[in-house]
Amino acid sequence: MAIPLVNLSRQHEELHDEIREAIDGVLERGDFVLGSEVTEFENEFAEYCETKHCIGVGSGLDALTLTLRGLGVGKGDEVIVPANTFVATALAVQHVGATPVLVDHDPETYAIDTHRLSAAMNARTKAIIPVHLYGHPADMDTIQTFAQEHGLITIEDAAQAHGARYKGRRCGGLGQAAAFSFYPGKNLGAVGDAGAIVTNDDSLAQWLRTARNYGSAVKYKHTIRGFNTRLDSIQAAVLRVKLRYLDEWNERRRWLACEYGKLLGGTDLILPIERDDVEHVYHLYVVRHDLRDALLSRLQQHGIQAGIHYPVPIQTQTAFARGCMTSGPLTHSNTMCDQLLSLPLCPFLSLDELEEVAHVVTETLALAKQSEIKTAVS
Ligand SMILES: *Cc1c(COP(=O)(O)O)cnc(C)c1O
């Protein structure tokens, strides 16, 4: 019995009829680009995130890039980003001509270490992009206080945190704007590429709506140099179906994470934590251990697909060798990439499967310990 990291086929099997009906609706209407499903989804997702506006775009990367541009971040500016994140966060900064400044992360939550913000700041610093990595909200109060003190823009990278809460408020409504990705494997995923920005800022929202559509708010009137990055109507139709299940799915993720915690709590694995007053949505269930590679290969032998998020830190990627800066030592980022392991987790993982994963992990660690004892005795 193979266990995938994320089981999307089970999700689509369960929603098959609803999704087919939604797609058929678009096919019948023929409003493939910026059709009624897009508007409906934008309204529903803005409401879900407790924000005024949602603007659907082509991907999470485009959501970040467009937002930076819309808020006037560009050449000569520096933007503080965590080193431990998917490359898109830093790449978006480079795409607008600004320089990402990488900062190390908190070893417990894996989000940006707020103690290191001051050291990363100078006269060129224009913005900060906290990432709610793995589904655990970043320390937004501290970040917002820092940003306000220094006149910085805050853009949340919420690509892994659909539905997560920080002090009761949804991630996405905690800064000037937030970027979401609906890449299929995310907590809310489309059946292809898709993304969105949510914000309470009226003028930014208006700029984004124009910019994503060739710089045109009125057909054939082009007021700015725009882009073609619109959320597809078919993707929006699928997202509307799935949005209705998001809270239920996140609850299931939280429950499964709790079950992992019970089964793995007795081992010396470092398990994910959930800070007081946040609601973690476990986009990924990331554990840490020195024997990561042994665990990974033994899981593979048992047909269990685990992942590494992320194996190669941004500071060592060829594409970031130029036009990217670091602030302070990136000790956690440089060392933890060899210890991180994402165990299978999605709302469609069964308890039996979870127990199987936990069993293989526990057994591997016990075997490792035994051989350690043997070596010590001999
Ligand atoms: C997935 C992801 C993105 C990019 O989203 P795409 O839709 O793939 O462009 C950005 N940031 C983070 C943290 C992500 O996980």
Short mmCIF file of C-alpha atoms and ligand atoms in Angstrom, two decimals:
data_model
loop_
_atom_site.label_atom_id
_atom_site.label_comp_id
_atom_site.label_asym_id
_atom_site.label_seq_id
_atom_site.Cartn_x
_atom_site.Cartn_y
_atom_site.Cartn_z
CA MET A 1 0.00 0.00 0.00
CA ALA A 2 1.75 3.16 -1.24
CA ILE A 3 1.19 6.31 0.79
CA PRO A 4 1.68 9.58 -1.11
CA LEU A 5 2.77 12.81 0.58
CA VAL A 6 -0.50 14.42 -0.55
CA ASN A 7 -3.37 12.32 -1.84
CA LEU A 8 -5.08 14.48 -4.46
CA SER A 9 -6.73 11.62 -6.35
CA ARG A 10 -8.78 10.71 -3.27
CA GLN A 11 -9.83 14.35 -2.91
CA HIS A 12 -10.92 14.58 -6.54
CA GLU A 13 -12.66 11.21 -6.41
CA GLU A 14 -14.75 12.42 -3.50
CA LEU A 15 -15.61 15.76 -5.16
CA HIS A 16 -15.87 14.35 -8.67
CA ASP A 17 -19.53 15.21 -9.37
CA GLU A 18 -19.39 18.69 -7.86
CA ILE A 19 -16.22 19.57 -9.74
CA ARG A 20 -17.54 18.23 -13.05
CA GLU A 21 -20.71 20.23 -12.64
CA ALA A 22 -18.75 23.41 -11.87
CA ILE A 23 -16.49 22.94 -14.90
CA ASP A 24 -19.45 22.12 -17.15
CA GLY A 25 -21.03 25.40 -16.08
CA VAL A 26 -18.01 27.32 -17.35
CA LEU A 27 -17.99 25.33 -20.60
CA GLU A 28 -21.65 26.13 -21.18
CA ARG A 29 -21.26 29.85 -20.43
CA GLY A 30 -17.96 30.09 -22.29
CA ASP A 31 -16.72 32.91 -20.05
CA PHE A 32 -13.27 31.38 -19.67
CA VAL A 33 -11.35 34.54 -18.82
CA LEU A 34 -12.49 36.75 -15.91
CA GLY A 35 -15.91 35.11 -16.01
CA SER A 36 -18.60 35.02 -13.34
CA GLU A 37 -16.92 32.20 -11.39
CA VAL A 38 -13.86 34.42 -10.89
CA THR A 39 -15.92 37.25 -9.42
CA GLU A 40 -17.87 34.83 -7.22
CA PHE A 41 -14.71 33.14 -5.98
CA GLU A 42 -13.04 36.49 -5.28
CA ASN A 43 -16.02 37.58 -3.20
CA GLU A 44 -16.15 34.32 -1.29
CA PHE A 45 -12.41 34.12 -0.65
CA ALA A 46 -12.23 37.77 0.50
CA GLU A 47 -15.02 37.03 2.95
CA TYR A 48 -13.26 33.86 4.08
CA CYS A 49 -10.03 35.79 4.73
CA GLU A 50 -11.97 38.60 6.43
CA THR A 51 -10.61 41.14 3.95
CA LYS A 52 -12.29 43.68 1.67
CA HIS A 53 -10.79 42.56 -1.63
CA CYS A 54 -9.54 39.45 -3.38
CA ILE A 55 -7.90 39.64 -6.80
CA GLY A 56 -7.40 36.34 -8.60
CA VAL A 57 -4.17 35.92 -10.58
CA GLY A 58 -2.27 33.20 -12.42
CA SER A 59 -0.04 31.91 -9.59
CA GLY A 60 1.32 32.55 -6.12
CA LEU A 61 4.52 33.94 -7.59
CA ASP A 62 2.53 36.42 -9.68
CA ALA A 63 0.49 37.36 -6.60
CA LEU A 64 3.71 38.27 -4.75
CA THR A 65 5.36 40.01 -7.70
CA LEU A 66 2.31 42.08 -8.62
CA THR A 67 1.74 43.13 -5.01
CA LEU A 68 5.33 44.30 -4.60
CA ARG A 69 5.02 46.28 -7.82
CA GLY A 70 1.64 47.71 -6.83
CA LEU A 71 3.05 48.91 -3.53
CA GLY A 72 5.93 50.64 -5.29
CA VAL A 73 8.76 48.26 -4.41
CA GLY A 74 11.44 48.25 -7.10
CA LYS A 75 15.03 49.00 -8.07
CA GLY A 76 17.27 50.07 -5.19
CA ASP A 77 14.89 48.74 -2.53
CA GLU A 78 15.63 45.93 -0.11
CA VAL A 79 13.01 43.49 1.12
CA ILE A 80 13.43 41.31 4.22
CA VAL A 81 12.45 37.67 3.61
CA PRO A 82 13.07 34.46 5.55
CA ALA A 83 15.82 32.17 4.21
CA ASN A 84 13.75 29.09 4.94
CA THR A 85 10.93 29.34 2.41
CA PHE A 86 10.03 28.27 -1.10
CA VAL A 87 12.11 30.24 -3.64
CA ALA A 88 9.05 32.17 -4.89
CA THR A 89 9.19 34.54 -1.89
CA ALA A 90 12.68 35.80 -2.75
CA LEU A 91 12.24 35.41 -6.50
CA ALA A 92 9.30 37.84 -6.55
CA VAL A 93 11.51 40.47 -4.91
CA GLN A 94 14.16 39.99 -7.59
CA HIS A 95 11.55 40.13 -10.37
CA VAL A 96 10.60 43.70 -9.41
CA GLY A 97 14.28 44.69 -9.41
CA ALA A 98 14.64 44.86 -5.63
CA THR A 99 17.07 42.89 -3.45
CA PRO A 100 15.91 40.15 -1.09
CA VAL A 101 17.66 40.19 2.29
CA LEU A 102 17.58 36.70 3.76
CA VAL A 103 17.09 36.30 7.51
CA ASP A 104 17.35 33.10 9.57
CA HIS A 105 14.29 31.44 11.09
CA ASP A 106 13.00 30.62 14.54
CA PRO A 107 13.98 26.99 15.19
CA GLU A 108 10.63 26.17 16.79
CA THR A 109 8.05 27.67 14.44
CA TYR A 110 10.32 27.81 11.35
CA ALA A 111 9.01 31.33 10.65
CA ILE A 112 11.31 34.36 10.35
CA ASP A 113 13.25 35.08 13.57
CA THR A 114 11.91 38.46 14.64
CA HIS A 115 14.96 39.08 16.85
CA ARG A 116 16.99 39.42 13.68
CA LEU A 117 14.87 42.04 11.95
CA SER A 118 16.72 45.11 13.27
CA ALA A 119 20.06 43.82 11.99
CA ALA A 120 18.55 43.34 8.50
CA MET A 121 17.22 46.90 8.35
CA ASN A 122 18.85 49.92 6.68
CA ALA A 123 17.80 53.06 4.78
CA ARG A 124 17.04 51.04 1.63
CA THR A 125 14.70 48.58 3.38
CA LYS A 126 11.22 49.03 1.95
CA ALA A 127 9.22 45.94 2.87
CA ILE A 128 9.10 42.67 4.73
CA ILE A 129 7.51 39.42 3.56
CA PRO A 130 6.75 37.10 6.46
CA VAL A 131 5.89 33.54 5.38
CA HIS A 132 3.44 31.44 7.40
CA LEU A 133 5.63 28.46 6.70
CA TYR A 134 4.16 24.95 6.80
CA GLY A 135 0.86 26.53 7.92
CA HIS A 136 2.10 28.03 11.21
CA PRO A 137 1.47 31.81 11.35
CA ALA A 138 4.55 34.02 11.70
CA ASP A 139 4.80 36.27 14.77
CA MET A 140 2.75 39.02 13.13
CA ASP A 141 2.33 41.42 16.07
CA THR A 142 6.09 41.75 16.50
CA ILE A 143 6.56 42.04 12.73
CA GLN A 144 3.83 44.67 12.38
CA THR A 145 5.16 46.73 15.29
CA PHE A 146 8.64 46.62 13.73
CA ALA A 147 7.26 47.48 10.28
CA GLN A 148 5.25 50.43 11.60
CA GLU A 149 8.21 51.79 13.57
CA HIS A 150 10.34 51.77 10.42
CA GLY A 151 7.68 52.65 7.85
CA LEU A 152 7.92 49.28 6.09
CA ILE A 153 5.29 47.56 3.97
CA THR A 154 4.22 44.10 5.17
CA ILE A 155 3.14 41.53 2.59
CA GLU A 156 2.16 38.13 3.96
CA ASP A 157 3.20 35.10 1.94
CA ALA A 158 0.16 33.03 2.89
CA ALA A 159 0.70 30.34 0.23
CA GLN A 160 0.86 27.65 2.92
CA ALA A 161 -1.66 29.09 5.35
CA HIS A 162 -5.18 29.14 3.87
CA GLY A 163 -7.48 29.38 6.87
CA ALA A 164 -4.77 29.63 9.55
CA ARG A 165 -5.47 32.04 12.39
CA TYR A 166 -3.27 34.40 14.36
CA LYS A 167 -4.86 35.69 17.58
CA GLY A 168 -8.26 34.81 16.17
CA ARG A 169 -7.72 36.60 12.84
CA ARG A 170 -7.24 34.85 9.54
CA CYS A 171 -3.84 34.89 7.91
CA GLY A 172 -4.17 37.10 4.85
CA GLY A 173 -5.68 40.07 6.67
CA LEU A 174 -2.70 40.81 8.92
CA GLY A 175 -0.55 43.08 6.72
CA GLN A 176 -1.06 45.53 3.83
CA ALA A 177 -1.73 42.61 1.51
CA ALA A 178 -1.28 38.86 1.31
CA ALA A 179 -0.36 36.53 -1.51
CA PHE A 180 -1.96 33.10 -1.83
CA SER A 181 -1.09 30.23 -4.13
CA PHE A 182 -3.66 27.64 -5.19
CA TYR A 183 -1.08 25.23 -6.58
CA PRO A 184 -2.85 21.82 -6.47
CA GLY A 185 -1.07 20.54 -3.35
CA LYS A 186 -1.83 23.58 -1.16
CA ASN A 187 -4.51 23.47 1.54
CA LEU A 188 -6.82 25.09 -1.00
CA GLY A 189 -5.65 23.94 -4.41
CA ALA A 190 -6.86 24.35 -7.99
CA VAL A 191 -6.45 21.78 -10.77
CA GLY A 192 -3.55 23.74 -12.26
CA ASP A 193 -1.77 26.98 -11.45
CA ALA A 194 -3.70 29.74 -9.70
CA GLY A 195 -3.17 32.44 -7.09
CA ALA A 196 -4.72 35.49 -5.46
CA ILE A 197 -4.02 38.62 -3.47
CA VAL A 198 -6.23 39.69 -0.58
CA THR A 199 -6.11 43.21 0.86
CA ASN A 200 -8.13 45.93 2.58
CA ASP A 201 -6.39 48.63 0.53
CA ASP A 202 -8.87 49.98 -2.08
CA SER A 203 -6.35 51.66 -4.34
CA LEU A 204 -3.99 48.67 -4.34
CA ALA A 205 -6.92 46.40 -5.20
CA GLN A 206 -7.91 48.61 -8.10
CA TRP A 207 -4.31 48.75 -9.36
CA LEU A 208 -3.99 44.94 -9.15
CA ARG A 209 -7.25 44.36 -11.06
CA THR A 210 -5.97 46.60 -13.82
CA ALA A 211 -2.39 45.29 -13.79
CA ARG A 212 -3.34 41.60 -14.06
CA ASN A 213 -5.43 42.35 -17.14
CA TYR A 214 -3.03 44.13 -19.54
CA GLY A 215 -3.24 47.34 -17.56
CA SER A 216 -6.82 47.76 -18.59
CA ALA A 217 -9.85 48.42 -16.40
CA VAL A 218 -12.00 49.37 -19.39
CA LYS A 219 -11.62 47.26 -22.55
CA TYR A 220 -8.97 48.62 -24.94
CA LYS A 221 -8.11 51.48 -22.55
CA HIS A 222 -4.65 50.76 -21.17
CA THR A 223 -3.73 53.04 -18.30
CA ILE A 224 -0.63 51.20 -17.05
CA ARG A 225 1.86 48.71 -18.51
CA GLY A 226 0.08 45.62 -17.38
CA PHE A 227 0.50 41.87 -17.41
CA ASN A 228 -1.51 38.87 -18.44
CA THR A 229 -1.94 36.98 -15.19
CA ARG A 230 -5.61 36.30 -14.59
CA LEU A 231 -7.21 33.55 -12.57
CA ASP A 232 -8.89 31.15 -15.04
CA SER A 233 -12.66 30.78 -14.74
CA ILE A 234 -12.33 26.97 -14.65
CA GLN A 235 -9.83 27.17 -11.80
CA ALA A 236 -12.09 29.61 -9.97
CA ALA A 237 -15.05 27.24 -10.39
CA VAL A 238 -13.06 24.36 -8.88
CA LEU A 239 -11.75 26.57 -6.08
CA ARG A 240 -15.32 27.59 -5.18
CA VAL A 241 -16.26 23.94 -4.73
CA LYS A 242 -13.19 23.22 -2.60
CA LEU A 243 -13.47 26.41 -0.51
CA ARG A 244 -16.67 24.99 0.98
CA TYR A 245 -14.62 22.15 2.47
CA LEU A 246 -11.53 24.08 3.53
CA ASP A 247 -12.38 24.49 7.21
CA GLU A 248 -13.39 20.84 7.52
CA TRP A 249 -10.14 19.77 5.78
CA ASN A 250 -8.02 22.00 8.00
CA GLU A 251 -9.71 20.51 11.07
CA ARG A 252 -8.85 17.05 9.78
CA ARG A 253 -5.23 18.12 9.20
CA ARG A 254 -5.06 19.39 12.78
CA TRP A 255 -6.51 16.14 14.09
CA LEU A 256 -4.06 14.03 12.08
CA ALA A 257 -1.15 16.18 13.32
CA CYS A 258 -2.35 15.52 16.85
CA GLU A 259 -2.41 11.75 16.15
CA TYR A 260 1.15 11.91 14.80
CA GLY A 261 2.10 13.76 17.99
CA LYS A 262 0.68 10.96 20.15
CA LEU A 263 2.46 8.22 18.20
CA LEU A 264 5.80 9.99 17.76
CA GLY A 265 5.93 11.89 21.04
CA GLY A 266 8.02 9.14 22.69
CA THR A 267 10.79 9.29 20.08
CA ASP A 268 13.62 11.83 19.90
CA LEU A 269 12.19 13.36 16.72
CA ILE A 270 11.63 17.09 16.96
CA LEU A 271 7.92 17.54 16.27
CA PRO A 272 6.15 20.66 14.99
CA ILE A 273 4.80 23.00 17.65
CA GLU A 274 1.79 25.28 17.71
CA ARG A 275 2.28 28.56 19.57
CA ASP A 276 -0.43 29.77 21.94
CA ASP A 277 -3.04 31.92 20.23
CA VAL A 278 -2.42 30.61 16.70
CA GLU A 279 -4.25 28.00 14.66
CA HIS A 280 -1.76 25.96 12.66
CA VAL A 281 -3.24 24.45 9.47
CA TYR A 282 -0.46 21.91 8.86
CA HIS A 283 0.08 22.45 5.17
CA LEU A 284 3.07 20.22 5.93
CA TYR A 285 3.87 18.06 8.94
CA VAL A 286 7.59 18.73 9.29
CA VAL A 287 9.73 16.85 11.79
CA ARG A 288 13.48 17.04 12.41
CA HIS A 289 16.14 14.44 13.09
CA ASP A 290 19.87 13.89 12.47
CA LEU A 291 19.02 10.56 10.81
CA ARG A 292 16.78 12.24 8.25
CA ASP A 293 18.29 10.53 5.22
CA ALA A 294 17.99 7.08 6.80
CA LEU A 295 14.37 7.80 7.73
CA LEU A 296 13.59 9.06 4.25
CA SER A 297 15.05 6.01 2.48
CA ARG A 298 13.42 3.52 4.86
CA LEU A 299 10.05 5.22 4.39
CA GLN A 300 10.60 5.00 0.65
CA GLN A 301 11.34 1.27 0.94
CA HIS A 302 7.92 0.91 2.56
CA GLY A 303 6.22 2.82 -0.26
CA ILE A 304 5.77 5.90 1.89
CA GLN A 305 6.43 9.19 0.17
CA ALA A 306 8.00 11.75 2.51
CA GLY A 307 9.35 15.13 1.41
CA ILE A 308 11.97 17.72 2.30
CA HIS A 309 10.93 21.35 2.56
CA TYR A 310 13.40 22.62 1.60
CA PRO A 311 16.57 20.64 0.83
CA VAL A 312 18.58 23.48 -0.76
CA PRO A 313 18.41 26.85 1.02
CA ILE A 314 17.97 29.97 -1.12
CA GLN A 315 21.41 31.35 -0.15
CA THR A 316 23.09 28.36 -1.83
CA GLN A 317 20.96 28.35 -5.00
CA THR A 318 22.77 29.33 -8.20
CA ALA A 319 19.95 31.65 -9.28
CA PHE A 320 20.44 33.70 -6.12
CA ALA A 321 24.23 33.93 -6.28
CA ARG A 322 23.82 37.53 -7.44
CA GLY A 323 21.21 40.11 -6.46
CA CYS A 324 20.48 38.55 -3.11
CA MET A 325 21.85 39.45 0.33
CA THR A 326 21.95 37.77 3.71
CA SER A 327 21.71 39.36 7.12
CA GLY A 328 23.55 37.73 9.99
CA PRO A 329 24.44 34.04 10.11
CA LEU A 330 21.89 31.69 8.55
CA THR A 331 22.83 28.93 10.98
CA HIS A 332 19.42 27.28 11.33
CA SER A 333 18.69 27.50 7.65
CA ASN A 334 22.08 26.03 6.69
CA THR A 335 21.94 23.13 9.13
CA MET A 336 18.26 22.22 9.31
CA CYS A 337 17.98 21.57 5.60
CA ASP A 338 19.74 18.27 6.36
CA GLN A 339 17.34 17.38 9.20
CA LEU A 340 13.90 18.38 7.94
CA LEU A 341 11.44 15.70 6.91
CA SER A 342 7.81 16.19 5.84
CA LEU A 343 5.67 13.16 6.68
CA PRO A 344 2.58 12.39 4.59
CA LEU A 345 -0.32 14.59 5.67
CA CYS A 346 -3.47 15.68 3.89
CA PRO A 347 -7.15 15.51 4.81
CA PHE A 348 -7.48 12.26 2.87
CA LEU A 349 -4.76 10.38 4.76
CA SER A 350 -6.44 7.57 6.71
CA LEU A 351 -5.63 6.83 10.33
CA ASP A 352 -4.35 3.38 9.26
CA GLU A 353 -1.93 5.02 6.86
CA LEU A 354 -0.80 7.50 9.49
CA GLU A 355 -0.18 4.64 11.93
CA GLU A 356 1.84 2.83 9.28
CA VAL A 357 4.02 5.92 8.74
CA ALA A 358 4.51 6.40 12.48
CA HIS A 359 5.35 2.70 12.85
CA VAL A 360 8.08 2.79 10.20
CA VAL A 361 9.53 5.98 11.69
CA THR A 362 9.54 4.60 15.25
CA GLU A 363 11.00 1.29 14.12
CA THR A 364 13.79 2.97 12.14
CA LEU A 365 14.77 5.13 15.10
CA ALA A 366 14.74 2.11 17.44
CA LEU A 367 16.93 0.12 15.02
CA ALA A 368 19.35 3.03 14.78
CA LYS A 369 19.54 3.23 18.56
CA GLN A 370 20.18 -0.53 18.85
CA SER A 371 23.04 -0.43 16.38
CA GLU A 372 24.42 2.58 18.25
CA ILE A 373 24.36 0.60 21.51
CA LYS A 374 25.98 -2.37 19.77
CA THR A 375 28.76 -0.16 18.45
CA ALA A 376 29.28 1.34 21.88
CA VAL A 377 29.50 -2.11 23.55
CA SER A 378 31.78 -3.73 20.98
C1 LIG B 1 3.69 27.55 -3.27
C2 LIG B 1 4.36 28.72 -2.72
C3 LIG B 1 4.52 29.91 -3.46
C4 LIG B 1 4.31 30.03 -4.93
O1 LIG B 1 3.12 29.65 -5.43
P1 LIG B 1 2.95 29.25 -6.98
O2 LIG B 1 1.47 29.24 -7.13
O3 LIG B 1 3.56 27.90 -7.15
O4 LIG B 1 3.62 30.28 -7.79
C5 LIG B 1 5.03 31.01 -2.80
N1 LIG B 1 5.41 30.97 -1.52
C6 LIG B 1 5.30 29.84 -0.80
C7 LIG B 1 5.72 29.87 0.63
C8 LIG B 1 4.79 28.67 -1.37
O5 LIG B 1 4.71 27.57 -0.64
#
